[in-house]
Coordinates of C-alpha atoms and ligand atoms in Angstrom, one line a residue:
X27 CA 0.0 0.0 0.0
X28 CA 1.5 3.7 -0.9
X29 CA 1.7 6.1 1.9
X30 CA -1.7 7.4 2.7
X31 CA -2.2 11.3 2.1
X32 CA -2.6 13.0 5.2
X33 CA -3.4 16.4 6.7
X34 CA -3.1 17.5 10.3
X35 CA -4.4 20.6 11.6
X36 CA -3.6 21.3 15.0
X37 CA -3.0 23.9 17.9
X38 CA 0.0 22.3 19.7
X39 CA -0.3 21.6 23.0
X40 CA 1.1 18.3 24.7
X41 CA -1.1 15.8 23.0
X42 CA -0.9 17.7 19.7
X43 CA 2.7 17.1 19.7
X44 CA 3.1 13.4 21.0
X45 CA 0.3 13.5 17.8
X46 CA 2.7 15.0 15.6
X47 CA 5.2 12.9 16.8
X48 CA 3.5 9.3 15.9
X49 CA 2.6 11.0 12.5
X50 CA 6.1 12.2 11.2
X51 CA 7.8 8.6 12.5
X52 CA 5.5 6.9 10.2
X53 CA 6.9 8.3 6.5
X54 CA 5.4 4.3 5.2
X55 CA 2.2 4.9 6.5
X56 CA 1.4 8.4 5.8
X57 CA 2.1 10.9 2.9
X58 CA 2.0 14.3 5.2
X59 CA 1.8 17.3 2.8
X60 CA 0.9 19.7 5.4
X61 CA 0.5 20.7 9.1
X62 CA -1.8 23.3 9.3
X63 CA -2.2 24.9 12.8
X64 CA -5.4 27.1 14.6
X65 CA -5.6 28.9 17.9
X66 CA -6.5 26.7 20.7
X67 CA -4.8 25.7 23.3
X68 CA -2.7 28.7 23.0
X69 CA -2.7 31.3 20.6
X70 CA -1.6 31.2 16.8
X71 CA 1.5 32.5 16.8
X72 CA 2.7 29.8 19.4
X73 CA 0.6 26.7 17.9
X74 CA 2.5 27.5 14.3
X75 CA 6.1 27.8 16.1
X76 CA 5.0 24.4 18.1
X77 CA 4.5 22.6 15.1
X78 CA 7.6 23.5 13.2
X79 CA 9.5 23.1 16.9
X80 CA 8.0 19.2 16.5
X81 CA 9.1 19.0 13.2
X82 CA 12.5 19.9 14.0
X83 CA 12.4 17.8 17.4
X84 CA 11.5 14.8 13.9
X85 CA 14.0 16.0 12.1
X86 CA 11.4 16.4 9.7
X87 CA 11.4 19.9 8.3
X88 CA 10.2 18.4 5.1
X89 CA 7.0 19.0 6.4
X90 CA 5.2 22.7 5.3
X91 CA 3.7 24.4 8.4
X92 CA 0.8 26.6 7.5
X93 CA -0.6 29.5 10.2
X94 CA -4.9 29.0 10.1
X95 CA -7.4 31.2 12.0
X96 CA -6.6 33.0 14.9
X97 CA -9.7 33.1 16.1
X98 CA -13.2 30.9 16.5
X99 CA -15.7 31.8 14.2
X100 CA -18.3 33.5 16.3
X101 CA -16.4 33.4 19.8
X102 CA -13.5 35.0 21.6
X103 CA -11.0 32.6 21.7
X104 CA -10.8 30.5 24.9
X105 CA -7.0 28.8 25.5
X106 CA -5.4 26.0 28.0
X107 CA -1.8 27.6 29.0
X108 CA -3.3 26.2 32.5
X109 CA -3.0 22.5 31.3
X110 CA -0.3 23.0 28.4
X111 CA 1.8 25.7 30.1
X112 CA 2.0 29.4 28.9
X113 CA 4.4 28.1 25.5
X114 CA 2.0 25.6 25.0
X115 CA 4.8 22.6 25.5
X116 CA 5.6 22.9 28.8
X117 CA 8.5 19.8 29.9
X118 CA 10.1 20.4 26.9
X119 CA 13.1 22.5 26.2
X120 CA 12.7 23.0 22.5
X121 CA 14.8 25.9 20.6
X122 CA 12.8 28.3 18.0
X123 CA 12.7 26.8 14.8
X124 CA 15.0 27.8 11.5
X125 CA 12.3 26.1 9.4
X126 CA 10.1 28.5 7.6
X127 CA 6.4 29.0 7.9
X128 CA 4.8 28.5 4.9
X129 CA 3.5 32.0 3.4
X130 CA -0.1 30.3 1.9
X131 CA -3.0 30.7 5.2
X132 CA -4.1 26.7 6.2
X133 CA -7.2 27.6 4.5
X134 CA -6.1 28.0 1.6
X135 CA -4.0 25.3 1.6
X136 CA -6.7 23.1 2.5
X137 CA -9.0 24.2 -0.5
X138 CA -5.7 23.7 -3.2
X139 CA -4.9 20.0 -1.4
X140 CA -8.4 18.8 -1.5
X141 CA -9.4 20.3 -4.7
X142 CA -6.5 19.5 -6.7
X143 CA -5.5 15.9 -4.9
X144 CA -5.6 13.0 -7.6
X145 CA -6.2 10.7 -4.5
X146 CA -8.8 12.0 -1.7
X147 CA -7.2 12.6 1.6
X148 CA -7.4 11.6 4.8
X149 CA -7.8 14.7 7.7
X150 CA -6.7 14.6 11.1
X151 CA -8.1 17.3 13.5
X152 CA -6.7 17.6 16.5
X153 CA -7.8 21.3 17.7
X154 CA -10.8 23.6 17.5
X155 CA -12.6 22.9 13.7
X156 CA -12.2 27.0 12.8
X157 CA -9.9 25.8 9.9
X158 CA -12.1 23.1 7.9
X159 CA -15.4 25.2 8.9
X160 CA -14.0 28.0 6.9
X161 CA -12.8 26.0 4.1
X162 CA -15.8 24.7 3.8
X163 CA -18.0 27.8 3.7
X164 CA -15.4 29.3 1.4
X165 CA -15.2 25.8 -0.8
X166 CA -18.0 23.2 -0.3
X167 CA -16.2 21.5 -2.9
X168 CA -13.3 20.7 -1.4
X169 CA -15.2 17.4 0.1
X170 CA -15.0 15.3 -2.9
X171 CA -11.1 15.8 -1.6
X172 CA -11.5 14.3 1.4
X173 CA -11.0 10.5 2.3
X174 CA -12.4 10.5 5.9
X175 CA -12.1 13.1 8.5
X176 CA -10.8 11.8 12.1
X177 CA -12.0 14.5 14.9
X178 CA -10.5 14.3 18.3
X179 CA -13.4 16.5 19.9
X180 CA -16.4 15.9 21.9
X181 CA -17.6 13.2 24.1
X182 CA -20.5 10.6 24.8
X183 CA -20.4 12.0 28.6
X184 CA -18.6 14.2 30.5
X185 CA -17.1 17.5 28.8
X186 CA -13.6 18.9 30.2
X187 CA -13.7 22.7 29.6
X188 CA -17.1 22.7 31.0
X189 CA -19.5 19.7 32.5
X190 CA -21.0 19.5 28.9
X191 CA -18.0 20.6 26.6
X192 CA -15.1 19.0 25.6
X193 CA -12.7 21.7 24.6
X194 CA -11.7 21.7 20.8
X195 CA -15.8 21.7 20.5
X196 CA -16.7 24.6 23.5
X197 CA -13.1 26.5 21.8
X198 CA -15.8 26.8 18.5
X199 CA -18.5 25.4 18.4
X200 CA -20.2 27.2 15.4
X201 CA -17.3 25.5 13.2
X202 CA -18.2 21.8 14.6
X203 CA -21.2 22.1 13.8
X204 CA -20.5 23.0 10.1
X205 CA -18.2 19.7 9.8
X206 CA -20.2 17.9 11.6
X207 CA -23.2 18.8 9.1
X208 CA -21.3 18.8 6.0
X209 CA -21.9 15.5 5.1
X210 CA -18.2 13.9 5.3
X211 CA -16.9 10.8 6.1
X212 CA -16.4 11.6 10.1
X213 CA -15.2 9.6 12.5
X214 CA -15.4 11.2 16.3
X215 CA -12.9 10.1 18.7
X216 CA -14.0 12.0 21.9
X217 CA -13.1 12.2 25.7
X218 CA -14.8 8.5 26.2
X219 CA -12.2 7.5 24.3
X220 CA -9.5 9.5 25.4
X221 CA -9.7 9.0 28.9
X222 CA -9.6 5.0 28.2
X223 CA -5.7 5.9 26.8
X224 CA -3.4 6.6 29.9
X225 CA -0.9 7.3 30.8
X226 CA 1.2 5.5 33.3
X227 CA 4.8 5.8 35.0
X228 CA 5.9 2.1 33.6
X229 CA 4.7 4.0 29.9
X230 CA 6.4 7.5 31.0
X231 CA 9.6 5.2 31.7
X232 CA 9.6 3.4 28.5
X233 CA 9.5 6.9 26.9
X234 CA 12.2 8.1 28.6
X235 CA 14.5 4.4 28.1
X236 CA 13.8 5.0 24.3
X237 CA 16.8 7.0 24.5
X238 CA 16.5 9.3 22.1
X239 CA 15.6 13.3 22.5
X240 CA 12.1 12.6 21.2
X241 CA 12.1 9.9 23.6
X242 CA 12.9 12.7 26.1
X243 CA 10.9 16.0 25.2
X244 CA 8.0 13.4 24.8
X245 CA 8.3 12.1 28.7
X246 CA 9.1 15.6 29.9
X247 CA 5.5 17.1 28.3
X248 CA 3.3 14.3 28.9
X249 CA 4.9 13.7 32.6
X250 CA 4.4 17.9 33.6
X251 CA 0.8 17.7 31.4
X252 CA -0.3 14.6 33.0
X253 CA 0.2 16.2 36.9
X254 CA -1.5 18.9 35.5
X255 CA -4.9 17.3 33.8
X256 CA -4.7 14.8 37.0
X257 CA -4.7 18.2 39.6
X258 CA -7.3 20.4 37.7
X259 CA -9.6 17.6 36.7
X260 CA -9.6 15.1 39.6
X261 CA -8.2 11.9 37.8
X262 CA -6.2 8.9 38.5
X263 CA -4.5 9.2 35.5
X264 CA -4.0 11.1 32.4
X265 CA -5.8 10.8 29.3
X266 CA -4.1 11.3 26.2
X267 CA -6.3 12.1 23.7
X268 CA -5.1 13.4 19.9
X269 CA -2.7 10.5 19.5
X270 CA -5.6 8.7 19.5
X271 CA -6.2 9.9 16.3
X272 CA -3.3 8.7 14.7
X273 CA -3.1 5.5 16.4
X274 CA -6.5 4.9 14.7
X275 CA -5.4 6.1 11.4
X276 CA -2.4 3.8 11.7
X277 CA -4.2 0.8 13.7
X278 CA -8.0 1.1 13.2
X279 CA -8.0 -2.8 14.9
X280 CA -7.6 -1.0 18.1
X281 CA -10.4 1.1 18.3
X282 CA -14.5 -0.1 18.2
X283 CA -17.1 2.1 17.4
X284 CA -20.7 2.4 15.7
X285 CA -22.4 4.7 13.1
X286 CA -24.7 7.4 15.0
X287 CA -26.4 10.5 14.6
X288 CA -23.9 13.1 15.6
X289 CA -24.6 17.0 16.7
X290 CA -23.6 19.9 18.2
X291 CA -24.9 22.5 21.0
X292 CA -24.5 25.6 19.9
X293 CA -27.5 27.9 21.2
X294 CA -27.6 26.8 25.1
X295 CA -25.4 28.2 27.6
X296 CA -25.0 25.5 30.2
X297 CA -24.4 22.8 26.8
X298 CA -22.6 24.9 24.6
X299 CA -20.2 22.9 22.4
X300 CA -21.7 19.3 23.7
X301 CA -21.6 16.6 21.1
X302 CA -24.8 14.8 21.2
X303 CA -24.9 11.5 19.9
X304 CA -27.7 9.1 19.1
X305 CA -26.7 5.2 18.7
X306 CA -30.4 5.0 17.4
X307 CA -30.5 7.2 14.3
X308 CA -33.9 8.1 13.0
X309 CA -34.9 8.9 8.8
X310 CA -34.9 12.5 9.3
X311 CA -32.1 12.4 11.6
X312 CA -29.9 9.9 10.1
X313 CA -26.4 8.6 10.7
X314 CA -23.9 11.3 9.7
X315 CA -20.7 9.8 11.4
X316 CA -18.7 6.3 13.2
X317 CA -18.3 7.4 17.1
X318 CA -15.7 5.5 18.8
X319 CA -16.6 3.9 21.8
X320 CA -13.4 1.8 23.0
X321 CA -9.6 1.7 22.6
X322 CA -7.1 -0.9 23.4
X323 CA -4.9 1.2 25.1
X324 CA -2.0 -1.2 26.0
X325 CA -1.7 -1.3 22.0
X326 CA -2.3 2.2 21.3
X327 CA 0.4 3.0 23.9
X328 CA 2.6 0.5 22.6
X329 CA 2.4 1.5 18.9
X330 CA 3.7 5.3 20.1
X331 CA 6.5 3.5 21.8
X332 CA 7.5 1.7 19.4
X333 CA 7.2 4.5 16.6
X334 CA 8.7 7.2 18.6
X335 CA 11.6 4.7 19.2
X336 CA 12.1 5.2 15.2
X337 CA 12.6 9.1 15.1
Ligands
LIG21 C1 -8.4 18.4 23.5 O1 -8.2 19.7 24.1 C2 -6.9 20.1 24.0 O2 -6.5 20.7 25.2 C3 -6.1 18.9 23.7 O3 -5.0 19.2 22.9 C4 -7.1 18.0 22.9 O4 -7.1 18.2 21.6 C5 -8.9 17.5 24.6 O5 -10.1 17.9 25.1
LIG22 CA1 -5.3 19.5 20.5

């Protein structure tokens, strides 16, 4: 099988990166023409520098970097420097990166791949949906480009940001809801999921033994973002939650799910930004994406350990 054509759009953060990570030490699996990069978990200026400071971390600078939206669509942008740290990779010591930004916005690079792509491809989202929304609106037909989409958002229960709201959906809302009711192959990988996917010392320690410096900046975050998530939210553990979206892309064998009717608060107050999923769809409201309901997490742990042992 070729490499399959991939985009990621992100707003690095800690998971976003360990994402990026799996994605760039897997050249045989996927074909990554772009990182594209929104404001999230911390602003737009830092999510852009994060992703080219992974790439370098890869020694991937093959990889074009493209700056996105700034901003939610209808919203004032809401970040997560309390769980990512104020640079957005907090544990890490990585330097500034020599490796350009690409001059083309992620929107528009979006509409030329997925117009112009001989073979559809495959999108990752790993942040707040601002970037595909707009290309979207701009360019409905960029969706005969696109292979499947692969959300890390939402949640069959509990929300994060808020009790309702997971945060790449509360972040903006207004452009879930356009993805979600744009008709494209979607597959939802939410908190449920997520929180399923720990992350333990014995897997924090078989980071660090990889003995390499992504080995080591991936420990560092995920040990000072894991005492973080565990303090603010109350868990046991961590979650780690947008490699999970890679690890599907790679190994879909470890994750289960079913086709449902998928949607998204966006009027309430108390429910803004809650994904709302019905396992029982209905002919007026029919099924419009595949929701995950369970990982295997030993083997979705042990696939990052062993690719990240490769870079
Ligand atoms: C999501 O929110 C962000 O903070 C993480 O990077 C992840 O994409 C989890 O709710
Ligand atoms: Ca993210």
């Amino acid at each position: 099988m070729p490499p399959r054509p991939l985009i990621i759009d992100c707003d690095p953060g800690v998971d976003d990166a360990i994402a990026l990570l799996l994605a760039l030490a897997s050249p045989a699996d996927f074909d990554l023409l772009g990182i594209t990069t929104v404001a999230g978990n911390v602003p737009l200026p830092l999510t852009q520098t994060n992703a080219r400071r992974i790439c370098h971390l890869a020694q991937r600078t093959d990889v074009p970097v493209y700056a996105g939206c700034p901003r939610p669509m209808l919203r004032s942008l809401t970040t997560a420097e309390d769980i990512h740290g104020p640079s957005g990779l907090q544990g890490a010591d990585l330097p500034e990166p020599t490796m350009p930004l690409q001059t083309q916005h992620a929107v528009a690079c979006l509409i030329e791949q997925l117009t112009t792509a001989a073979t559809p491809i495959t999108l990752a989202t790993l942040g707040p949906l601002t970037n595909l929304a707009v290309a979207l609106i701009q360019c409905p037909e960029i969706a005969r480009g696109i292979g499947q989409v692969v959300i890390m958002g939402g949640s069959l229960g509990a929300g994060n940001i808020t009790p309702a709201a997971e945060f790449n959906i509360y972040v903006d809302p207004h452009a879930a809801r356009v993805v979600v009711e744009a008709g494209l192959p979607l597959t939802m990988i939410g908190l449920n999921v997520t929180h399923q996917v720990v992350t333990t010392p014995d897997r924090l320690t078989a980071l660090e033994n990889l003995g390499n410096p992504v080995g080591r900046a991936a420990a560092g975050m995920l040990r000072h973002y894991g005492q973080i998530d565990c303090d603010h939210h109350g868990l046991a553990a961590p979650p780690l939650h947008d490699p999970c979206v890679i690890a599907y892309l790679l190994r879909p064998d470890l994750f289960c799910g079913r086709s449902m009717r998928l949607d998204v608060e966006t009027e309430g107050s108390l429910c803004l930004g809650r994904t709302v999923a019905n396992p029982y769809p209905t002919p007026t409201a029919p099924a419009n994406a595949t929701v995950i309901e369970t990982a295997d997490a030993e083997g979705v742990y042990g696939l990052l350990i062993e690719r990240l042992g490769k870079l």
